[in-house]
Coordinates of C-alpha atoms in Angstrom, one line a residue:
M1 CA 162.5 -83.7 -45.3
I2 CA 162.5 -85.6 -42.0
Q3 CA 159.5 -87.9 -41.7
Q4 CA 157.3 -87.4 -38.6
E5 CA 157.9 -90.9 -37.3
E6 CA 161.7 -90.3 -37.4
M7 CA 161.5 -87.3 -35.1
T8 CA 162.1 -87.5 -31.4
T9 CA 160.8 -85.2 -28.7
F10 CA 162.5 -84.4 -25.4
D11 CA 160.8 -83.1 -22.3
F12 CA 162.9 -80.1 -21.4
Q13 CA 161.4 -79.9 -17.9
Q14 CA 163.7 -82.1 -15.8
S15 CA 162.2 -83.8 -12.8
E16 CA 162.7 -82.8 -9.1
L17 CA 164.6 -86.1 -8.7
T18 CA 167.0 -85.1 -11.5
E19 CA 167.7 -81.8 -9.9
Q20 CA 168.2 -83.5 -6.5
V21 CA 170.7 -85.9 -8.1
A22 CA 172.5 -83.0 -9.8
T23 CA 172.7 -81.1 -6.5
L24 CA 174.1 -84.2 -4.8
A25 CA 176.8 -84.6 -7.5
R26 CA 177.6 -80.8 -7.3
D27 CA 178.0 -80.9 -3.5
F28 CA 180.1 -84.0 -3.7
A29 CA 182.4 -82.4 -6.2
E30 CA 182.8 -79.2 -4.1
Q31 CA 183.5 -81.1 -0.9
F32 CA 185.6 -84.1 -2.0
I33 CA 187.2 -82.9 -5.3
R34 CA 187.7 -79.2 -5.7
P35 CA 190.2 -78.7 -2.8
Y36 CA 192.6 -81.4 -4.3
V37 CA 192.2 -80.9 -8.1
M38 CA 195.7 -79.5 -8.7
K39 CA 197.4 -81.7 -6.2
W40 CA 196.1 -84.8 -8.0
D41 CA 196.9 -83.4 -11.4
E42 CA 200.5 -82.5 -10.5
S43 CA 201.2 -85.9 -8.8
Q44 CA 199.0 -87.9 -11.3
E45 CA 197.4 -89.5 -8.3
F46 CA 194.3 -91.7 -8.8
P47 CA 192.4 -90.9 -5.6
V48 CA 190.7 -94.3 -5.0
D49 CA 189.2 -93.1 -1.7
V50 CA 187.2 -90.4 -3.4
F51 CA 185.5 -93.1 -5.6
K52 CA 184.7 -95.1 -2.5
E53 CA 182.9 -92.0 -1.1
A54 CA 181.1 -91.6 -4.4
G55 CA 180.0 -95.2 -4.1
K56 CA 178.4 -94.5 -0.8
L57 CA 176.2 -91.8 -2.5
G58 CA 175.2 -94.1 -5.4
L59 CA 177.3 -92.2 -7.9
M60 CA 179.3 -95.3 -9.0
G61 CA 176.2 -97.3 -9.8
V62 CA 173.9 -94.6 -11.2
L63 CA 172.3 -96.9 -13.8
V64 CA 172.4 -100.1 -11.8
P65 CA 169.0 -101.3 -10.6
E66 CA 168.4 -101.1 -6.8
A67 CA 168.1 -104.9 -6.8
Y68 CA 171.9 -105.1 -7.4
G69 CA 172.7 -102.3 -5.0
G70 CA 172.7 -99.4 -7.5
A71 CA 170.8 -96.1 -7.6
G72 CA 168.4 -97.3 -10.2
L73 CA 168.4 -94.0 -12.1
G74 CA 168.3 -93.2 -15.8
Y75 CA 170.5 -91.5 -18.4
I76 CA 169.2 -88.0 -17.8
E77 CA 170.4 -88.2 -14.2
Y78 CA 173.6 -89.9 -15.3
V79 CA 174.4 -87.0 -17.6
R80 CA 173.9 -84.5 -14.8
V81 CA 176.1 -86.5 -12.5
I82 CA 179.0 -86.7 -15.0
S83 CA 178.7 -83.1 -16.1
E84 CA 178.5 -81.7 -12.5
I85 CA 181.6 -83.6 -11.5
S86 CA 183.5 -82.7 -14.7
R87 CA 182.6 -79.1 -14.2
V88 CA 185.1 -79.2 -11.3
C89 CA 187.5 -81.9 -12.5
G90 CA 187.5 -83.7 -15.8
S91 CA 189.8 -86.4 -14.5
I92 CA 187.4 -87.6 -11.9
G93 CA 184.5 -87.2 -14.3
L94 CA 186.2 -89.4 -16.8
S95 CA 186.9 -92.2 -14.2
V96 CA 183.3 -92.1 -12.9
A97 CA 182.0 -92.3 -16.5
A98 CA 184.3 -95.2 -17.5
H99 CA 183.4 -97.2 -14.4
N100 CA 179.6 -96.6 -14.8
S101 CA 179.1 -96.8 -18.6
L102 CA 181.8 -99.2 -19.8
C103 CA 182.6 -101.9 -17.2
T104 CA 179.5 -101.7 -15.2
G105 CA 177.3 -100.9 -18.2
H106 CA 178.6 -103.9 -20.2
I107 CA 177.9 -106.3 -17.4
L108 CA 174.5 -104.7 -16.8
A109 CA 173.5 -105.1 -20.5
F110 CA 174.9 -108.5 -21.3
A111 CA 175.6 -110.6 -18.2
S112 CA 173.3 -113.4 -17.0
E113 CA 171.4 -113.0 -13.7
S114 CA 174.0 -114.9 -11.8
Q115 CA 176.8 -112.9 -13.2
K116 CA 175.0 -109.6 -12.4
S117 CA 174.5 -110.7 -8.9
R118 CA 178.2 -111.6 -8.6
W119 CA 179.7 -108.4 -9.9
L120 CA 177.2 -105.5 -10.0
P121 CA 176.8 -105.0 -6.2
K122 CA 180.6 -104.6 -5.7
L123 CA 180.8 -102.2 -8.7
A124 CA 177.8 -100.1 -7.7
S125 CA 179.2 -99.6 -4.2
A126 CA 182.7 -98.9 -5.5
E127 CA 184.0 -101.8 -3.4
W128 CA 185.5 -102.7 -6.7
I129 CA 186.7 -100.3 -9.4
G130 CA 185.9 -101.3 -12.9
A131 CA 187.9 -101.3 -16.1
W132 CA 187.0 -102.0 -19.8
G133 CA 189.4 -103.3 -22.4
L134 CA 188.9 -103.0 -26.1
T135 CA 191.8 -100.8 -27.4
E136 CA 195.2 -102.3 -28.2
P137 CA 198.6 -100.7 -29.1
N138 CA 198.1 -101.3 -32.8
T139 CA 194.3 -101.5 -33.1
G140 CA 192.6 -98.4 -32.0
S141 CA 189.6 -98.0 -34.3
D142 CA 190.7 -101.2 -36.2
A143 CA 189.2 -103.5 -33.5
G144 CA 188.6 -106.4 -35.9
N145 CA 192.3 -106.9 -36.0
M146 CA 192.9 -107.4 -32.3
K147 CA 195.9 -109.3 -31.2
C148 CA 194.7 -110.1 -27.7
V149 CA 193.4 -113.7 -28.2
A150 CA 191.3 -116.0 -26.0
V151 CA 191.6 -119.7 -26.8
R152 CA 189.1 -122.2 -25.4
D153 CA 190.5 -125.1 -23.3
G154 CA 187.7 -127.3 -22.0
D155 CA 185.7 -125.3 -19.5
H156 CA 188.2 -122.5 -19.5
W157 CA 189.7 -119.8 -21.7
V158 CA 193.3 -118.8 -21.9
I159 CA 194.0 -115.1 -22.7
N160 CA 197.2 -113.8 -24.2
G161 CA 197.9 -110.2 -25.3
T162 CA 197.9 -106.6 -24.2
K163 CA 195.2 -103.9 -23.9
S164 CA 196.3 -100.3 -23.9
W165 CA 194.8 -96.9 -22.9
I166 CA 192.6 -98.6 -20.3
T167 CA 191.1 -96.4 -17.7
H168 CA 191.9 -98.1 -14.3
G169 CA 194.2 -100.6 -16.1
R170 CA 196.3 -101.0 -13.0
T171 CA 194.0 -100.2 -10.2
G172 CA 190.7 -101.7 -11.4
D173 CA 189.5 -104.7 -9.4
V174 CA 187.6 -106.2 -12.3
A175 CA 187.8 -105.8 -16.1
V176 CA 185.5 -106.5 -19.0
V177 CA 187.9 -107.6 -21.8
I178 CA 187.0 -108.1 -25.4
C179 CA 189.3 -110.7 -27.0
R180 CA 189.6 -112.1 -30.4
T181 CA 188.2 -115.7 -30.6
G182 CA 188.2 -116.1 -34.4
E183 CA 190.3 -115.2 -37.4
A184 CA 191.5 -111.5 -37.7
R185 CA 188.9 -109.3 -39.4
S186 CA 186.5 -112.2 -39.8
K187 CA 182.8 -111.8 -38.9
D188 CA 181.9 -112.3 -35.2
N189 CA 185.5 -112.9 -34.2
A190 CA 185.5 -111.4 -30.7
T191 CA 184.1 -112.4 -27.3
A192 CA 183.7 -110.5 -24.0
F193 CA 185.0 -111.9 -20.7
V194 CA 185.2 -110.6 -17.1
V195 CA 188.6 -111.0 -15.5
E196 CA 189.1 -110.3 -11.8
R197 CA 192.3 -108.7 -10.4
G198 CA 194.4 -111.4 -8.8
T199 CA 193.8 -113.9 -11.5
P200 CA 197.2 -115.5 -12.4
G201 CA 198.5 -114.1 -15.6
F202 CA 196.6 -110.8 -15.4
A203 CA 198.7 -107.7 -14.5
G204 CA 198.7 -104.0 -15.0
G205 CA 201.4 -102.6 -17.3
K206 CA 202.8 -99.2 -18.3
K207 CA 200.9 -96.2 -16.9
E208 CA 200.6 -93.3 -19.4
N209 CA 202.1 -89.9 -18.7
K210 CA 199.4 -87.8 -20.2
L211 CA 198.8 -84.1 -21.2
G212 CA 195.5 -83.9 -19.3
M213 CA 193.1 -86.1 -17.3
R214 CA 196.2 -86.8 -15.2
A215 CA 194.3 -88.0 -12.1
S216 CA 192.4 -90.6 -14.1
E217 CA 194.6 -93.7 -14.3
T218 CA 195.3 -94.8 -17.9
A219 CA 197.4 -98.0 -18.3
E220 CA 198.0 -101.2 -20.0
M221 CA 196.5 -104.5 -19.1
I222 CA 198.7 -107.5 -19.8
F223 CA 197.5 -111.1 -20.1
D224 CA 200.1 -113.9 -20.1
N225 CA 198.4 -117.3 -20.2
C226 CA 195.6 -115.9 -18.1
R227 CA 193.2 -118.7 -17.4
I228 CA 189.6 -118.0 -16.6
P229 CA 186.4 -120.2 -16.4
D230 CA 183.8 -120.1 -19.1
A231 CA 181.5 -118.8 -16.4
N232 CA 183.2 -115.5 -16.9
R233 CA 182.1 -115.2 -20.5
L234 CA 179.5 -112.5 -21.2
G235 CA 177.0 -113.6 -23.8
E236 CA 177.7 -116.0 -26.7
V237 CA 181.0 -116.7 -28.3
G238 CA 181.5 -114.2 -31.2
E239 CA 179.2 -111.5 -29.8
G240 CA 181.9 -109.4 -28.2
F241 CA 182.4 -106.7 -30.9
K242 CA 178.6 -106.3 -31.3
Q243 CA 178.3 -105.9 -27.5
A244 CA 181.1 -103.4 -27.5
M245 CA 179.5 -101.2 -30.1
K246 CA 176.3 -101.1 -28.1
V247 CA 178.2 -100.3 -25.0
L248 CA 180.0 -97.5 -26.8
D249 CA 176.7 -95.9 -27.8
G250 CA 176.1 -95.3 -24.1
G251 CA 179.7 -94.5 -23.6
R252 CA 179.5 -91.7 -26.1
I253 CA 176.8 -90.1 -24.1
S254 CA 179.2 -90.3 -21.1
I255 CA 181.9 -88.5 -23.1
A256 CA 179.4 -85.9 -24.3
A257 CA 178.4 -85.3 -20.6
L258 CA 182.1 -85.2 -19.7
S259 CA 182.7 -82.6 -22.4
L260 CA 179.7 -80.6 -21.4
G261 CA 181.0 -80.4 -17.8
I262 CA 184.5 -79.3 -18.9
A263 CA 183.0 -76.7 -21.2
M264 CA 180.8 -75.4 -18.4
G265 CA 183.7 -75.2 -16.0
A266 CA 185.8 -73.3 -18.4
Y267 CA 182.9 -70.9 -19.2
D268 CA 182.1 -70.4 -15.5
A269 CA 185.7 -69.4 -14.8
A270 CA 186.0 -67.1 -17.9
L271 CA 182.7 -65.4 -17.2
K272 CA 183.7 -64.7 -13.6
Y273 CA 187.1 -63.5 -14.5
S274 CA 185.8 -61.2 -17.3
K275 CA 183.7 -59.4 -14.7
E276 CA 186.5 -59.0 -12.2
R277 CA 189.4 -58.1 -14.5
F278 CA 189.6 -54.4 -15.2
Q279 CA 191.4 -52.7 -18.1
F280 CA 190.9 -49.1 -19.1
D281 CA 188.9 -48.5 -16.0
Q282 CA 186.2 -51.1 -16.8
P283 CA 185.7 -54.9 -16.7
I284 CA 186.9 -56.6 -19.8
A285 CA 183.5 -58.2 -20.1
N286 CA 182.4 -54.8 -21.5
F287 CA 184.6 -55.1 -24.5
Q288 CA 183.0 -56.7 -27.6
G289 CA 185.9 -59.0 -28.3
I290 CA 185.4 -60.6 -24.9
S291 CA 181.6 -60.5 -24.7
F292 CA 181.2 -62.1 -28.1
K293 CA 183.4 -65.0 -27.0
L294 CA 181.2 -65.5 -24.0
A295 CA 178.1 -65.4 -26.2
D296 CA 179.6 -68.1 -28.5
M297 CA 180.5 -70.2 -25.5
A298 CA 177.1 -70.0 -23.9
T299 CA 175.3 -70.8 -27.2
E300 CA 177.5 -73.7 -28.1
I301 CA 177.3 -75.2 -24.6
A302 CA 173.5 -74.9 -24.8
A303 CA 173.4 -76.7 -28.1
A304 CA 175.8 -79.4 -26.8
E305 CA 173.5 -80.0 -23.8
L306 CA 170.5 -80.4 -26.0
L307 CA 172.2 -83.0 -28.2
T308 CA 173.4 -84.8 -25.1
M309 CA 170.0 -84.8 -23.4
Q310 CA 168.3 -85.9 -26.6
A311 CA 170.6 -89.0 -26.8
A312 CA 170.1 -89.7 -23.1
D313 CA 166.4 -89.5 -23.4
M314 CA 166.4 -91.9 -26.4
K315 CA 168.6 -94.3 -24.5
N316 CA 166.2 -94.2 -21.6
R317 CA 163.3 -95.0 -23.9
G318 CA 165.1 -97.9 -25.5
L319 CA 165.2 -96.2 -29.0
A320 CA 168.0 -96.7 -31.5
M321 CA 170.4 -93.8 -30.8
T322 CA 173.7 -94.6 -32.5
K323 CA 173.5 -91.5 -34.6
E324 CA 172.3 -89.2 -31.8
A325 CA 175.0 -90.4 -29.4
A326 CA 177.7 -89.9 -32.0
M327 CA 176.4 -86.4 -32.8
A328 CA 176.4 -85.5 -29.1
K329 CA 179.8 -86.9 -28.5
Y330 CA 181.3 -85.3 -31.6
Y331 CA 179.8 -81.8 -31.1
A332 CA 180.1 -81.6 -27.3
S333 CA 183.8 -82.7 -27.4
E334 CA 184.7 -80.1 -30.0
V335 CA 182.8 -77.5 -28.0
A336 CA 184.8 -78.4 -24.9
V337 CA 188.1 -77.8 -26.7
K338 CA 186.9 -74.5 -28.3
T339 CA 185.4 -73.2 -25.0
A340 CA 188.5 -74.1 -23.0
N341 CA 190.7 -72.5 -25.7
D342 CA 188.7 -69.3 -25.6
A343 CA 188.7 -69.3 -21.8
V344 CA 192.5 -69.3 -21.8
Q345 CA 192.4 -66.4 -24.2
I346 CA 190.1 -64.4 -22.0
F347 CA 192.4 -64.9 -19.1
G348 CA 195.4 -63.8 -21.2
G349 CA 198.7 -64.5 -19.6
Y350 CA 197.1 -65.7 -16.4
G351 CA 195.3 -68.4 -18.4
Y352 CA 198.6 -69.9 -19.2
T353 CA 199.5 -70.5 -15.5
K354 CA 198.5 -73.1 -13.1
D355 CA 197.3 -70.5 -10.6
F356 CA 193.9 -70.4 -12.5
P357 CA 191.7 -73.3 -13.5
V358 CA 191.4 -72.8 -17.3
E359 CA 194.7 -74.2 -18.3
K360 CA 193.6 -77.6 -16.8
F361 CA 190.3 -77.5 -18.5
Y362 CA 192.3 -76.8 -21.7
R363 CA 194.5 -79.8 -21.2
D364 CA 191.7 -82.1 -20.1
S365 CA 189.3 -81.1 -23.0
K366 CA 191.4 -82.6 -25.8
L367 CA 190.9 -86.2 -24.6
C368 CA 187.2 -85.8 -25.2
T369 CA 187.8 -85.6 -29.0
I370 CA 189.9 -88.8 -28.9
G371 CA 188.5 -91.2 -26.3
E372 CA 185.8 -93.7 -27.1
G373 CA 186.1 -92.9 -30.8
T374 CA 187.8 -89.9 -32.3
S375 CA 185.9 -87.0 -33.9
E376 CA 186.7 -88.5 -37.3
I377 CA 185.2 -91.8 -36.2
Q378 CA 182.1 -90.1 -35.0
K379 CA 181.7 -88.5 -38.4
I380 CA 182.0 -91.9 -40.1
V381 CA 179.2 -93.2 -37.7
I382 CA 177.0 -90.2 -38.3
A383 CA 177.5 -90.4 -42.1
R384 CA 176.8 -94.1 -42.2
E385 CA 173.6 -93.7 -40.2
I386 CA 172.2 -90.8 -42.3
L387 CA 173.0 -92.4 -45.6
R388 CA 171.1 -95.5 -44.5
G389 CA 168.0 -93.3 -44.7

């Protein structure tokens, strides 16, 4: 039985400010994203100018305090921003999320005041696009065995190695990079650094040719005797992995919000089509096989939203929410895949073509079960947390 003190409550009445922010994000997506979704997807174009426009509206610094040029909002508003954008295009939602919660979020949480003043205003305005590097070619979930190494040399550090699957790995103007500074798989063996584009020895590598999320740039970051000052170190030496895990708690809320938006977009399209598509002289929505799919979609999306908002609310209140964030990310991402799959089925043959939006939601959704920790990793996290009691 759950003890009373372990239970959390969430105020289901969202504020007027939250609704205004959601409307802002929705209008932005309709004006700047929807007309170009398939163009960007086909060409794999990362539309930097769109993110500059988002920066003007505060959408690239949602969680950054106003003192550093951000919007100064909380995680409830942030979830609404990501889900509304992703309802139109998962690729743009993914990039907005990675910029806000990973790169910017890491600096916001662990940088000194001078470091925050140096980097946050440019990130919040989208003058600079941010990247975050933890994953490597051979160390996805096995981060303790990283091969990207930083070696101290006086007042500087020299970084060598490669990071892979990095959102904005080529285009990002600044990157937070977690490097190994101790022995492989030893305790406290990683440290976080900020590396600015243009630093000698820092370059973008191979850009991935992906199934979905094709307008969100995913690429390698390569470090070849990249020399940076110790002033670019975030926190203490050896704290990098612990910092990354805390950043990923917030990042999982981002992916849950991304998943939620994709699921909503697929559901919106399927619901509309089911009312317009006639067979046997009536809309296919009248048939139980279709209406039951829609009922399942609506119910599962609502459940995913509640889990996501619960984690966001706990994050806002400074409560431990590792379990709740993992639950939200796990469930919402699986719901996104299932909803998109059912949406394609409702569209039938048309759902398999690029003339209708559900095939893209279908392709985009799968990344949500992989990025920032696979569904299997989320289960490990959840199990670990509940077994601790």
